[in-house]
GROMACS .gro file of N, CA and C in nm:
model
  411
    1MET      N    1   0.305   1.443  -0.878
    1MET     CA    2   0.282   1.424  -0.725
    1MET      C    3   0.208   1.291  -0.715
    2SER      N    4   0.266   1.190  -0.623
    2SER     CA    5   0.197   1.096  -0.624
    2SER      C    6   0.095   1.069  -0.519
    3ARG      N    7  -0.032   1.012  -0.550
    3ARG     CA    8  -0.150   0.991  -0.463
    3ARG      C    9  -0.146   0.855  -0.403
    4ILE      N   10  -0.159   0.862  -0.262
    4ILE     CA   11  -0.178   0.737  -0.196
    4ILE      C   12  -0.327   0.735  -0.133
    5LEU      N   13  -0.386   0.614  -0.106
    5LEU     CA   14  -0.503   0.586  -0.053
    5LEU      C   15  -0.475   0.485   0.078
    6ILE      N   16  -0.516   0.574   0.197
    6ILE     CA   17  -0.501   0.526   0.324
    6ILE      C   18  -0.627   0.457   0.363
    7ILE      N   19  -0.622   0.337   0.394
    7ILE     CA   20  -0.752   0.247   0.438
    7ILE      C   21  -0.719   0.213   0.584
    8GLU      N   22  -0.781   0.301   0.674
    8GLU     CA   23  -0.764   0.282   0.808
    8GLU      C   24  -0.876   0.322   0.878
    9ASP      N   25  -0.936   0.252   0.984
    9ASP     CA   26  -1.042   0.267   1.056
    9ASP      C   27  -1.027   0.367   1.182
   10GLU      N   28  -0.891   0.351   1.228
   10GLU     CA   29  -0.848   0.428   1.343
   10GLU      C   30  -0.844   0.601   1.303
   11ARG      N   31  -0.923   0.688   1.323
   11ARG     CA   32  -0.924   0.810   1.297
   11ARG      C   33  -0.780   0.886   1.311
   12ALA      N   34  -0.755   0.874   1.435
   12ALA     CA   35  -0.620   0.938   1.470
   12ALA      C   36  -0.499   0.866   1.402
   13THR      N   37  -0.495   0.756   1.373
   13THR     CA   38  -0.376   0.705   1.298
   13THR      C   39  -0.380   0.751   1.170
   14ALA      N   40  -0.516   0.752   1.094
   14ALA     CA   41  -0.524   0.778   0.955
   14ALA      C   42  -0.487   0.943   0.928
   15ALA      N   43  -0.524   1.028   1.035
   15ALA     CA   44  -0.482   1.156   0.999
   15ALA      C   45  -0.365   1.188   1.031
   16ALA      N   46  -0.277   1.118   1.130
   16ALA     CA   47  -0.128   1.139   1.133
   16ALA      C   48  -0.059   1.088   1.016
   17VAL      N   49  -0.092   0.959   0.976
   17VAL     CA   50  -0.039   0.933   0.846
   17VAL      C   51  -0.052   1.042   0.723
   18LYS      N   52  -0.174   1.061   0.719
   18LYS     CA   53  -0.190   1.156   0.593
   18LYS      C   54  -0.125   1.273   0.621
   19GLU      N   55  -0.113   1.356   0.736
   19GLU     CA   56  -0.035   1.491   0.757
   19GLU      C   57   0.109   1.448   0.710
   20ALA      N   58   0.175   1.338   0.761
   20ALA     CA   59   0.300   1.291   0.750
   20ALA      C   60   0.342   1.278   0.598
   21LEU      N   61   0.222   1.224   0.533
   21LEU     CA   62   0.261   1.208   0.380
   21LEU      C   63   0.237   1.320   0.308
   22GLU      N   64   0.147   1.419   0.351
   22GLU     CA   65   0.120   1.552   0.285
   22GLU      C   66   0.237   1.638   0.310
   23MET      N   67   0.308   1.640   0.425
   23MET     CA   68   0.411   1.721   0.449
   23MET      C   69   0.547   1.683   0.364
   24ASP      N   70   0.574   1.559   0.312
   24ASP     CA   71   0.638   1.508   0.242
   24ASP      C   72   0.615   1.531   0.092
   25GLY      N   73   0.489   1.596   0.052
   25GLY     CA   74   0.447   1.617  -0.087
   25GLY      C   75   0.369   1.516  -0.153
   26PHE      N   76   0.306   1.421  -0.068
   26PHE     CA   77   0.210   1.310  -0.129
   26PHE      C   78   0.074   1.377  -0.118
   27GLN      N   79  -0.010   1.325  -0.193
   27GLN     CA   80  -0.164   1.374  -0.189
   27GLN      C   81  -0.198   1.232  -0.117
   28ALA      N   82  -0.302   1.248  -0.020
   28ALA     CA   83  -0.349   1.128   0.061
   28ALA      C   84  -0.497   1.136   0.062
   29ASP      N   85  -0.564   1.042   0.060
   29ASP     CA   86  -0.704   0.998   0.085
   29ASP      C   87  -0.708   0.914   0.193
   30ILE      N   88  -0.842   0.932   0.267
   30ILE     CA   89  -0.869   0.836   0.376
   30ILE      C   90  -1.000   0.775   0.356
   31ALA      N   91  -0.987   0.640   0.377
   31ALA     CA   92  -1.108   0.552   0.368
   31ALA      C   93  -1.109   0.482   0.506
   32SER      N   94  -1.236   0.500   0.588
   32SER     CA   95  -1.225   0.454   0.710
   32SER      C   96  -1.294   0.310   0.720
   33SER      N   97  -1.325   0.243   0.612
   33SER     CA   98  -1.381   0.097   0.581
   33SER      C   99  -1.314   0.045   0.464
   34GLY      N  100  -1.330  -0.097   0.463
   34GLY     CA  101  -1.300  -0.158   0.346
   34GLY      C  102  -1.368  -0.111   0.217
   35MET      N  103  -1.510  -0.100   0.243
   35MET     CA  104  -1.601  -0.087   0.131
   35MET      C  105  -1.576   0.057   0.093
   36GLU      N  106  -1.558   0.137   0.172
   36GLU     CA  107  -1.511   0.300   0.130
   36GLU      C  108  -1.394   0.294   0.067
   37GLY      N  109  -1.287   0.203   0.115
   37GLY     CA  110  -1.140   0.214   0.037
   37GLY      C  111  -1.166   0.144  -0.106
   38LEU      N  112  -1.252   0.052  -0.115
   38LEU     CA  113  -1.267  -0.007  -0.256
   38LEU      C  114  -1.360   0.101  -0.351
   39GLU      N  115  -1.434   0.176  -0.283
   39GLU     CA  116  -1.521   0.263  -0.374
   39GLU      C  117  -1.425   0.396  -0.413
   40LEU      N  118  -1.324   0.432  -0.329
   40LEU     CA  119  -1.222   0.540  -0.378
   40LEU      C  120  -1.128   0.468  -0.466
   41PHE      N  121  -1.088   0.361  -0.447
   41PHE     CA  122  -1.008   0.290  -0.541
   41PHE      C  123  -1.046   0.283  -0.678
   42ARG      N  124  -1.186   0.253  -0.687
   42ARG     CA  125  -1.255   0.247  -0.813
   42ARG      C  126  -1.279   0.376  -0.872
   43GLU      N  127  -1.267   0.478  -0.785
   43GLU     CA  128  -1.326   0.619  -0.835
   43GLU      C  129  -1.204   0.695  -0.902
   44ARG      N  130  -1.098   0.672  -0.839
   44ARG     CA  131  -0.970   0.773  -0.865
   44ARG      C  132  -0.848   0.695  -0.883
   45GLU      N  133  -0.754   0.737  -0.940
   45GLU     CA  134  -0.620   0.674  -0.972
   45GLU      C  135  -0.531   0.690  -0.861
   46TYR      N  136  -0.463   0.594  -0.797
   46TYR     CA  137  -0.368   0.588  -0.689
   46TYR      C  138  -0.262   0.522  -0.744
   47ASP      N  139  -0.120   0.562  -0.681
   47ASP     CA  140  -0.005   0.499  -0.699
   47ASP      C  141   0.007   0.407  -0.591
   48LEU      N  142  -0.042   0.437  -0.470
   48LEU     CA  143  -0.003   0.301  -0.370
   48LEU      C  144  -0.115   0.328  -0.269
   49ILE      N  145  -0.135   0.210  -0.201
   49ILE     CA  146  -0.263   0.181  -0.102
   49ILE      C  147  -0.181   0.131   0.010
   50LEU      N  148  -0.202   0.210   0.124
   50LEU     CA  149  -0.169   0.169   0.266
   50LEU      C  150  -0.287   0.111   0.318
   51LEU      N  151  -0.286  -0.037   0.364
   51LEU     CA  152  -0.400  -0.095   0.399
   51LEU      C  153  -0.386  -0.160   0.545
   52ASP      N  154  -0.506  -0.121   0.622
   52ASP     CA  155  -0.492  -0.176   0.749
   52ASP      C  156  -0.552  -0.331   0.736
   53LEU      N  157  -0.549  -0.428   0.832
   53LEU     CA  158  -0.615  -0.553   0.800
   53LEU      C  159  -0.745  -0.562   0.882
   54LYS      N  160  -0.760  -0.493   1.008
   54LYS     CA  161  -0.878  -0.502   1.072
   54LYS      C  162  -0.948  -0.393   1.026
   55LEU      N  163  -1.063  -0.416   0.967
   55LEU     CA  164  -1.149  -0.309   0.908
   55LEU      C  165  -1.268  -0.328   0.954
   56PRO      N  166  -1.371  -0.240   0.974
   56PRO     CA  167  -1.529  -0.268   0.985
   56PRO      C  168  -1.593  -0.304   0.847
   57GLY      N  169  -1.674  -0.409   0.868
   57GLY     CA  170  -1.717  -0.471   0.736
   57GLY      C  171  -1.635  -0.571   0.669
   58ILE      N  172  -1.583  -0.532   0.570
   58ILE     CA  173  -1.487  -0.654   0.490
   58ILE      C  174  -1.346  -0.646   0.549
   59SER      N  175  -1.291  -0.710   0.563
   59SER     CA  176  -1.146  -0.740   0.618
   59SER      C  177  -1.054  -0.663   0.504
   60GLY      N  178  -0.932  -0.637   0.568
   60GLY     CA  179  -0.831  -0.573   0.485
   60GLY      C  180  -0.778  -0.688   0.366
   61GLU      N  181  -0.793  -0.815   0.402
   61GLU     CA  182  -0.763  -0.941   0.307
   61GLU      C  183  -0.839  -0.931   0.220
   62GLU      N  184  -0.980  -0.909   0.236
   62GLU     CA  185  -1.079  -0.919   0.119
   62GLU      C  186  -1.061  -0.795   0.046
   63VAL      N  187  -1.038  -0.667   0.108
   63VAL     CA  188  -1.009  -0.562   0.004
   63VAL      C  189  -0.870  -0.594  -0.092
   64LEU      N  190  -0.776  -0.637  -0.040
   64LEU     CA  191  -0.664  -0.662  -0.098
   64LEU      C  192  -0.704  -0.770  -0.227
   65ARG      N  193  -0.756  -0.874  -0.199
   65ARG     CA  194  -0.816  -0.969  -0.294
   65ARG      C  195  -0.910  -0.890  -0.410
   66ASP      N  196  -0.965  -0.801  -0.363
   66ASP     CA  197  -1.049  -0.737  -0.479
   66ASP      C  198  -0.977  -0.642  -0.550
   67ILE      N  199  -0.867  -0.561  -0.492
   67ILE     CA  200  -0.789  -0.477  -0.543
   67ILE      C  201  -0.716  -0.555  -0.655
   68ARG      N  202  -0.662  -0.668  -0.614
   68ARG     CA  203  -0.571  -0.727  -0.690
   68ARG      C  204  -0.651  -0.808  -0.822
   69LYS      N  205  -0.783  -0.837  -0.806
   69LYS     CA  206  -0.871  -0.879  -0.937
   69LYS      C  207  -0.859  -0.760  -1.024
   70GLU      N  208  -0.861  -0.645  -0.986
   70GLU     CA  209  -0.889  -0.541  -1.074
   70GLU      C  210  -0.746  -0.463  -1.110
   71ASP      N  211  -0.641  -0.455  -1.019
   71ASP     CA  212  -0.526  -0.404  -1.053
   71ASP      C  213  -0.403  -0.474  -1.003
   72PRO      N  214  -0.341  -0.553  -1.074
   72PRO     CA  215  -0.242  -0.659  -1.018
   72PRO      C  216  -0.099  -0.573  -0.998
   73PHE      N  217  -0.093  -0.456  -1.039
   73PHE     CA  218   0.034  -0.365  -1.055
   73PHE      C  219   0.026  -0.281  -0.950
   74ILE      N  220  -0.076  -0.222  -0.873
   74ILE     CA  221  -0.057  -0.117  -0.794
   74ILE      C  222  -0.012  -0.166  -0.662
   75SER      N  223   0.083  -0.072  -0.593
   75SER     CA  224   0.163  -0.103  -0.480
   75SER      C  225   0.066  -0.092  -0.358
   76VAL      N  226   0.076  -0.192  -0.263
   76VAL     CA  227  -0.018  -0.215  -0.178
   76VAL      C  228   0.101  -0.235  -0.055
   77ILE      N  229   0.088  -0.168   0.055
   77ILE     CA  230   0.170  -0.187   0.186
   77ILE      C  231   0.061  -0.195   0.301
   78VAL      N  232   0.079  -0.326   0.357
   78VAL     CA  233  -0.003  -0.335   0.472
   78VAL      C  234   0.070  -0.277   0.588
   79TYR      N  235  -0.035  -0.196   0.660
   79TYR     CA  236   0.012  -0.127   0.775
   79TYR      C  237  -0.067  -0.144   0.888
   80THR      N  238  -0.058  -0.253   0.974
   80THR     CA  239  -0.134  -0.281   1.083
   80THR      C  240  -0.066  -0.334   1.228
   81ASN      N  241  -0.119  -0.363   1.322
   81ASN     CA  242  -0.101  -0.398   1.443
   81ASN      C  243  -0.074  -0.564   1.433
   82TYR      N  244  -0.142  -0.609   1.328
   82TYR     CA  245  -0.164  -0.751   1.329
   82TYR      C  246  -0.040  -0.817   1.270
   83SER      N  247   0.013  -0.895   1.322
   83SER     CA  248   0.163  -0.951   1.262
   83SER      C  249   0.168  -1.105   1.272
   84ASP      N  250   0.070  -1.185   1.260
   84ASP     CA  251   0.101  -1.332   1.252
   84ASP      C  252   0.173  -1.351   1.123
   85PHE      N  253   0.293  -1.457   1.150
   85PHE     CA  254   0.357  -1.451   1.038
   85PHE      C  255   0.286  -1.549   0.928
   86ALA      N  256   0.223  -1.661   0.952
   86ALA     CA  257   0.117  -1.719   0.862
   86ALA      C  258   0.039  -1.620   0.786
   87ASP      N  259  -0.030  -1.513   0.841
   87ASP     CA  260  -0.091  -1.437   0.783
   87ASP      C  261  -0.026  -1.346   0.694
   88ILE      N  262   0.087  -1.297   0.716
   88ILE     CA  263   0.172  -1.191   0.646
   88ILE      C  264   0.217  -1.274   0.528
   89LYS      N  265   0.233  -1.423   0.542
   89LYS     CA  266   0.285  -1.490   0.425
   89LYS      C  267   0.172  -1.527   0.323
   90ARG      N  268   0.058  -1.543   0.385
   90ARG     CA  269  -0.063  -1.543   0.275
   90ARG      C  270  -0.087  -1.412   0.223
   91LEU      N  271  -0.066  -1.300   0.280
   91LEU     CA  272  -0.098  -1.166   0.221
   91LEU      C  273   0.017  -1.142   0.126
   92THR      N  274   0.110  -1.199   0.139
   92THR     CA  275   0.251  -1.188   0.022
   92THR      C  276   0.207  -1.276  -0.096
   93ASN      N  277   0.152  -1.389  -0.072
   93ASN     CA  278   0.102  -1.477  -0.179
   93ASN      C  279  -0.002  -1.411  -0.261
   94ILE      N  280  -0.089  -1.338  -0.183
   94ILE     CA  281  -0.194  -1.250  -0.270
   94ILE      C  282  -0.152  -1.138  -0.321
   95GLY      N  283  -0.039  -1.081  -0.281
   95GLY     CA  284   0.002  -0.968  -0.351
   95GLY      C  285   0.041  -0.819  -0.280
   96ILE      N  286   0.089  -0.846  -0.172
   96ILE     CA  287   0.134  -0.725  -0.089
   96ILE      C  288   0.268  -0.675  -0.126
   97ASP      N  289   0.304  -0.538  -0.125
   97ASP     CA  290   0.442  -0.511  -0.165
   97ASP      C  291   0.543  -0.461  -0.043
   98GLY      N  292   0.483  -0.508   0.083
   98GLY     CA  293   0.545  -0.477   0.177
   98GLY      C  294   0.438  -0.468   0.306
   99TYR      N  295   0.496  -0.484   0.431
   99TYR     CA  296   0.439  -0.470   0.577
   99TYR      C  297   0.514  -0.391   0.663
  100ILE      N  298   0.425  -0.318   0.745
  100ILE     CA  299   0.479  -0.211   0.816
  100ILE      C  300   0.392  -0.225   0.967
  101ASN      N  301   0.467  -0.233   1.071
  101ASN     CA  302   0.396  -0.278   1.169
  101ASN      C  303   0.357  -0.126   1.254
  102LYS      N  304   0.232  -0.102   1.296
  102LYS     CA  305   0.198   0.034   1.323
  102LYS      C  306   0.179   0.031   1.492
  103GLY      N  307   0.238  -0.072   1.551
  103GLY     CA  308   0.235  -0.074   1.686
  103GLY      C  309   0.292   0.030   1.755
  104PRO      N  310   0.314   0.009   1.905
  104PRO     CA  311   0.337   0.128   1.990
  104PRO      C  312   0.481   0.196   1.951
  105GLY      N  313   0.561   0.119   1.889
  105GLY     CA  314   0.707   0.170   1.839
  105GLY      C  315   0.708   0.209   1.678
  106ALA      N  316   0.595   0.222   1.646
  106ALA     CA  317   0.585   0.261   1.492
  106ALA      C  318   0.642   0.407   1.463
  107ASP      N  319   0.718   0.420   1.366
  107ASP     CA  320   0.784   0.544   1.322
  107ASP      C  321   0.716   0.592   1.201
  108LEU      N  322   0.657   0.720   1.197
  108LEU     CA  323   0.598   0.782   1.073
  108LEU      C  324   0.693   0.808   0.974
  109ASP      N  325   0.835   0.842   1.028
  109ASP     CA  326   0.911   0.873   0.925
  109ASP      C  327   0.960   0.736   0.832
  110GLU      N  328   0.976   0.633   0.922
  110GLU     CA  329   1.025   0.511   0.853
  110GLU      C  330   0.889   0.470   0.750
  111LEU      N  331   0.761   0.492   0.786
  111LEU     CA  332   0.660   0.479   0.687
  111LEU      C  333   0.661   0.566   0.572
  112VAL      N  334   0.688   0.663   0.572
  112VAL     CA  335   0.697   0.764   0.474
  112VAL      C  336   0.834   0.729   0.406
  113GLY      N  337   0.941   0.699   0.470
  113GLY     CA  338   1.056   0.634   0.376
  113GLY      C  339   1.034   0.518   0.312
  114ALA      N  340   0.947   0.428   0.362
  114ALA     CA  341   0.906   0.311   0.280
  114ALA      C  342   0.827   0.348   0.166
  115ILE      N  343   0.738   0.419   0.176
  115ILE     CA  344   0.646   0.495   0.070
  115ILE      C  345   0.757   0.550  -0.048
  116GLU      N  346   0.833   0.633  -0.013
  116GLU     CA  347   0.904   0.719  -0.073
  116GLU      C  348   0.983   0.616  -0.170
  117LYS      N  349   1.065   0.523  -0.111
  117LYS     CA  350   1.128   0.416  -0.180
  117LYS      C  351   1.043   0.336  -0.289
  118LYS      N  352   0.926   0.301  -0.234
  118LYS     CA  353   0.841   0.221  -0.332
  118LYS      C  354   0.809   0.283  -0.443
  119LEU      N  355   0.797   0.426  -0.435
  119LEU     CA  356   0.732   0.508  -0.543
  119LEU      C  357   0.858   0.574  -0.620
  120ALA      N  358   0.970   0.550  -0.578
  120ALA     CA  359   1.076   0.620  -0.655
  120ALA      C  360   1.097   0.543  -0.789
  121PRO      N  361   1.127   0.651  -0.866
  121PRO     CA  362   1.154   0.601  -1.027
  121PRO      C  363   1.282   0.501  -1.025
  122ILE      N  364   1.288   0.406  -1.119
  122ILE     CA  365   1.388   0.326  -1.142
  122ILE      C  366   1.507   0.411  -1.211
  123ASP      N  367   1.620   0.403  -1.151
  123ASP     CA  368   1.728   0.486  -1.205
  123ASP      C  369   1.789   0.397  -1.319
  124ASP      N  370   1.865   0.482  -1.409
  124ASP     CA  371   1.941   0.429  -1.516
  124ASP      C  372   1.992   0.307  -1.506
  125SER      N  373   2.083   0.306  -1.367
  125SER     CA  374   2.164   0.173  -1.359
  125SER      C  375   2.067   0.033  -1.363
  126ALA      N  376   1.964   0.075  -1.271
  126ALA     CA  377   1.869  -0.056  -1.258
  126ALA      C  378   1.791  -0.077  -1.394
  127ILE      N  379   1.777   0.014  -1.474
  127ILE     CA  380   1.747  -0.026  -1.607
  127ILE      C  381   1.834  -0.118  -1.680
  128ASP      N  382   1.979  -0.065  -1.664
  128ASP     CA  383   2.068  -0.155  -1.766
  128ASP      C  384   2.080  -0.280  -1.698
  129VAL      N  385   2.066  -0.313  -1.581
  129VAL     CA  386   2.065  -0.422  -1.519
  129VAL      C  387   1.948  -0.513  -1.584
  130LEU      N  388   1.839  -0.458  -1.590
  130LEU     CA  389   1.718  -0.529  -1.592
  130LEU      C  390   1.717  -0.573  -1.740
  131PHE      N  391   1.791  -0.473  -1.848
  131PHE     CA  392   1.804  -0.524  -1.987
  131PHE      C  393   1.911  -0.628  -2.009
  132ARG      N  394   2.028  -0.623  -1.951
  132ARG     CA  395   2.127  -0.713  -1.949
  132ARG      C  396   2.059  -0.872  -1.914
  133GLU      N  397   1.975  -0.871  -1.824
  133GLU     CA  398   1.902  -0.989  -1.799
  133GLU      C  399   1.829  -1.066  -1.886
  134PHE      N  400   1.783  -0.988  -1.982
  134PHE     CA  401   1.690  -1.039  -2.090
  134PHE      C  402   1.775  -1.080  -2.211
  135PRO      N  403   1.750  -1.194  -2.286
  135PRO     CA  404   1.827  -1.225  -2.395
  135PRO      C  405   1.800  -1.134  -2.514
  136ASN      N  406   1.891  -1.105  -2.606
  136ASN     CA  407   1.867  -1.029  -2.711
  136ASN      C  408   1.817  -1.115  -2.826
  137ASP      N  409   1.691  -1.117  -2.873
  137ASP     CA  410   1.652  -1.170  -2.997
  137ASP      C  411   1.635  -1.103  -3.127
   0.00000   0.00000   0.00000
C-alpha cells in the first residue's frame, strides 16, 4: 500500500484529499505547515508528496528544495491555487513531478487518478523499451 504525505494548511481541503485517497486504498498523512511536513518526511517513508505552495512558516518551494536535497527521487506533485507559469517552470526545474490546480473546478477523482498513474508500477513493455534504448556493452 502506497503512503502519501499531504502538506496542506487548509484543513477542509486536506481532509477531503485524505479521505479520497484512503477510499482508493492509499495511506495518507497530513501536515498543516511546511515545517511539520518536513518533520513527517524525515520520520516516515513516503511514496509521494502532495505539496501546497502557500504554507504558514516556510513556503512550499522551500519545502521542495529541502526534500530534493534529501531525496531526489520521491515523487512530488504540487497541488495549489497558485498557478503563475514562471513559478511552475521554476518548480519544475527544482524537481516537481506534476502540478494540479486545486481551484474551484478541482476534481478529486482527477487528483487521485494522477497519483495512481504516478505510483503505478512500470509494465513489461515499458521496461523492454527502456532496455532497447541503452547500448549493450
